[in-house]
Amino acid sequence: MEFRERKRWLFFGLPFTFTVYTVKEDMITVNTGFLNKEENDCYMYKVQDVTLKTSLIERMFGLGTIVCHTGDVTSPILLIQHIKNAKAMKQFILEQSEEDRRRRRTLNTLDIGAVEVDDIE
């Protein structure tokens, strides 16, 4: 399954921007720019948490913004802004990221700021 959405203007939800989001089963790709194009990829297994934000204007035009918190170096917070079908895409990203982590057998660790035993002395 693949989602392909274009960033839209907030006013009337018209797709007149040069940003295209492609969400596949293993990767999220963000293509931006018209003259100077930039392509940013993030592997799905690096996505740690996903948030869906919808402002009043976005709800009026059926849009939403997805915030992906990732372990990626180039984009630790990946924004997928002003898109249609945001709720379905968010659910897809959550399920696929969990499936990719299981398939790759990756371990997610957090630094909780614990003091090492050697530092106590």
CSV table of C-alpha atoms in Angstrom, one decimal:
chain,number,residue,atom,x,y,z
A,1,MET,CA,0.0,0.0,0.0
A,2,GLU,CA,1.2,3.5,-0.7
A,3,PHE,CA,-0.1,7.0,0.2
A,4,ARG,CA,0.8,9.9,-2.1
A,5,GLU,CA,-0.4,13.3,-1.0
A,6,ARG,CA,0.5,16.8,-1.9
A,7,LYS,CA,0.8,19.6,0.6
A,8,ARG,CA,-2.1,21.9,0.2
A,9,TRP,CA,-2.8,25.6,0.9
A,10,LEU,CA,-4.6,26.1,4.1
A,11,PHE,CA,-7.1,28.3,2.3
A,12,PHE,CA,-9.7,26.0,0.5
A,13,GLY,CA,-7.3,23.1,0.7
A,14,LEU,CA,-6.0,23.7,-2.9
A,15,PRO,CA,-2.9,21.6,-3.9
A,16,PHE,CA,-0.8,24.5,-5.4
A,17,THR,CA,2.5,23.7,-3.6
A,18,PHE,CA,5.6,21.9,-4.8
A,19,THR,CA,5.8,19.5,-1.8
A,20,VAL,CA,4.8,15.8,-2.3
A,21,TYR,CA,4.7,13.3,0.5
A,22,THR,CA,5.0,9.6,-0.4
A,23,VAL,CA,4.4,7.0,2.4
A,24,LYS,CA,5.3,3.4,1.5
A,25,GLU,CA,5.5,0.3,3.6
A,26,ASP,CA,9.2,0.8,4.3
A,27,MET,CA,9.9,4.5,3.8
A,28,ILE,CA,8.6,8.1,4.0
A,29,THR,CA,9.7,10.4,1.2
A,30,VAL,CA,9.3,14.2,1.2
A,31,ASN,CA,10.0,15.9,-2.2
A,32,THR,CA,10.1,19.7,-2.0
A,33,GLY,CA,11.0,22.6,-4.4
A,34,PHE,CA,10.4,23.7,-7.9
A,35,LEU,CA,13.7,25.0,-9.1
A,36,ASN,CA,15.9,23.6,-6.3
A,37,LYS,CA,14.4,20.2,-5.6
A,38,GLU,CA,15.2,18.3,-2.4
A,39,GLU,CA,14.3,14.8,-1.5
A,40,ASN,CA,14.3,13.6,2.1
A,41,ASP,CA,13.8,10.0,3.1
A,42,CYS,CA,13.1,8.4,6.5
A,43,TYR,CA,12.9,4.7,7.0
A,44,MET,CA,9.7,3.5,8.6
A,45,TYR,CA,11.4,1.6,11.4
A,46,LYS,CA,12.9,4.9,12.6
A,47,VAL,CA,9.5,6.4,13.3
A,48,GLN,CA,9.0,6.3,17.1
A,49,ASP,CA,5.8,8.3,17.6
A,50,VAL,CA,3.1,9.9,15.5
A,51,THR,CA,0.8,12.8,16.3
A,52,LEU,CA,-2.1,14.1,14.3
A,53,LYS,CA,-2.8,17.8,14.6
A,54,THR,CA,-5.8,19.6,13.0
A,55,SER,CA,-6.6,23.3,13.5
A,56,LEU,CA,-10.0,24.7,13.1
A,57,ILE,CA,-9.3,25.9,9.5
A,58,GLU,CA,-7.8,22.5,8.6
A,59,ARG,CA,-10.9,20.7,9.9
A,60,MET,CA,-13.1,23.1,7.8
A,61,PHE,CA,-11.3,22.0,4.7
A,62,GLY,CA,-10.8,18.4,5.6
A,63,LEU,CA,-7.0,18.6,6.1
A,64,GLY,CA,-4.6,17.6,8.8
A,65,THR,CA,-0.9,17.7,9.8
A,66,ILE,CA,1.0,14.6,10.9
A,67,VAL,CA,4.0,15.0,13.2
A,68,CYS,CA,6.4,12.1,13.1
A,69,HIS,CA,9.0,11.9,15.9
A,70,THR,CA,11.9,9.9,14.4
A,71,GLY,CA,15.3,8.6,15.2
A,72,ASP,CA,16.6,10.0,11.9
A,73,VAL,CA,19.6,12.4,12.1
A,74,THR,CA,18.5,14.7,9.3
A,75,SER,CA,14.9,15.2,10.4
A,76,PRO,CA,14.2,14.2,14.0
A,77,ILE,CA,10.7,15.8,13.6
A,78,LEU,CA,9.2,15.1,10.2
A,79,LEU,CA,6.1,17.2,9.4
A,80,ILE,CA,3.6,16.1,6.8
A,81,GLN,CA,1.6,19.3,6.6
A,82,HIS,CA,-1.9,20.1,5.3
A,83,ILE,CA,-2.9,16.9,3.7
A,84,LYS,CA,-6.1,15.1,3.0
A,85,ASN,CA,-6.7,11.6,4.5
A,86,ALA,CA,-4.5,12.5,7.4
A,87,LYS,CA,-6.1,10.2,9.9
A,88,ALA,CA,-5.8,7.1,7.5
A,89,MET,CA,-2.1,8.0,6.8
A,90,LYS,CA,-1.3,8.4,10.5
A,91,GLN,CA,-2.8,5.0,11.3
A,92,PHE,CA,-0.9,3.5,8.4
A,93,ILE,CA,2.4,5.0,9.6
A,94,LEU,CA,1.8,3.7,13.2
A,95,GLU,CA,1.1,0.2,12.0
A,96,GLN,CA,3.9,0.0,9.4
A,97,SER,CA,6.5,1.5,11.7
A,98,GLU,CA,5.7,-1.1,14.4
A,99,GLU,CA,5.7,-3.9,11.8
A,100,ASP,CA,9.1,-2.7,10.3
A,101,ARG,CA,10.7,-2.6,13.8
A,102,ARG,CA,9.5,-6.2,14.4
A,103,ARG,CA,10.7,-7.3,11.0
A,104,ARG,CA,14.2,-5.8,11.4
A,105,ARG,CA,14.3,-6.8,15.1
A,106,THR,CA,15.4,-3.3,16.1
A,107,LEU,CA,15.4,-2.3,19.8
A,108,ASN,CA,14.2,1.2,20.8
A,109,THR,CA,16.2,2.5,23.7
A,110,LEU,CA,15.8,5.8,25.5
A,111,ASP,CA,18.4,7.9,27.4
A,112,ILE,CA,16.6,8.6,30.8
A,113,GLY,CA,19.6,10.5,32.3
A,114,ALA,CA,20.5,7.8,34.8
A,115,VAL,CA,23.8,8.2,36.7
A,116,GLU,CA,26.4,5.5,36.1
A,117,VAL,CA,27.8,3.6,39.1
A,118,ASP,CA,31.3,5.0,38.6
A,119,ASP,CA,30.0,8.6,38.8
A,120,ILE,CA,28.5,8.2,42.3
A,121,GLU,CA,31.9,8.0,44.0
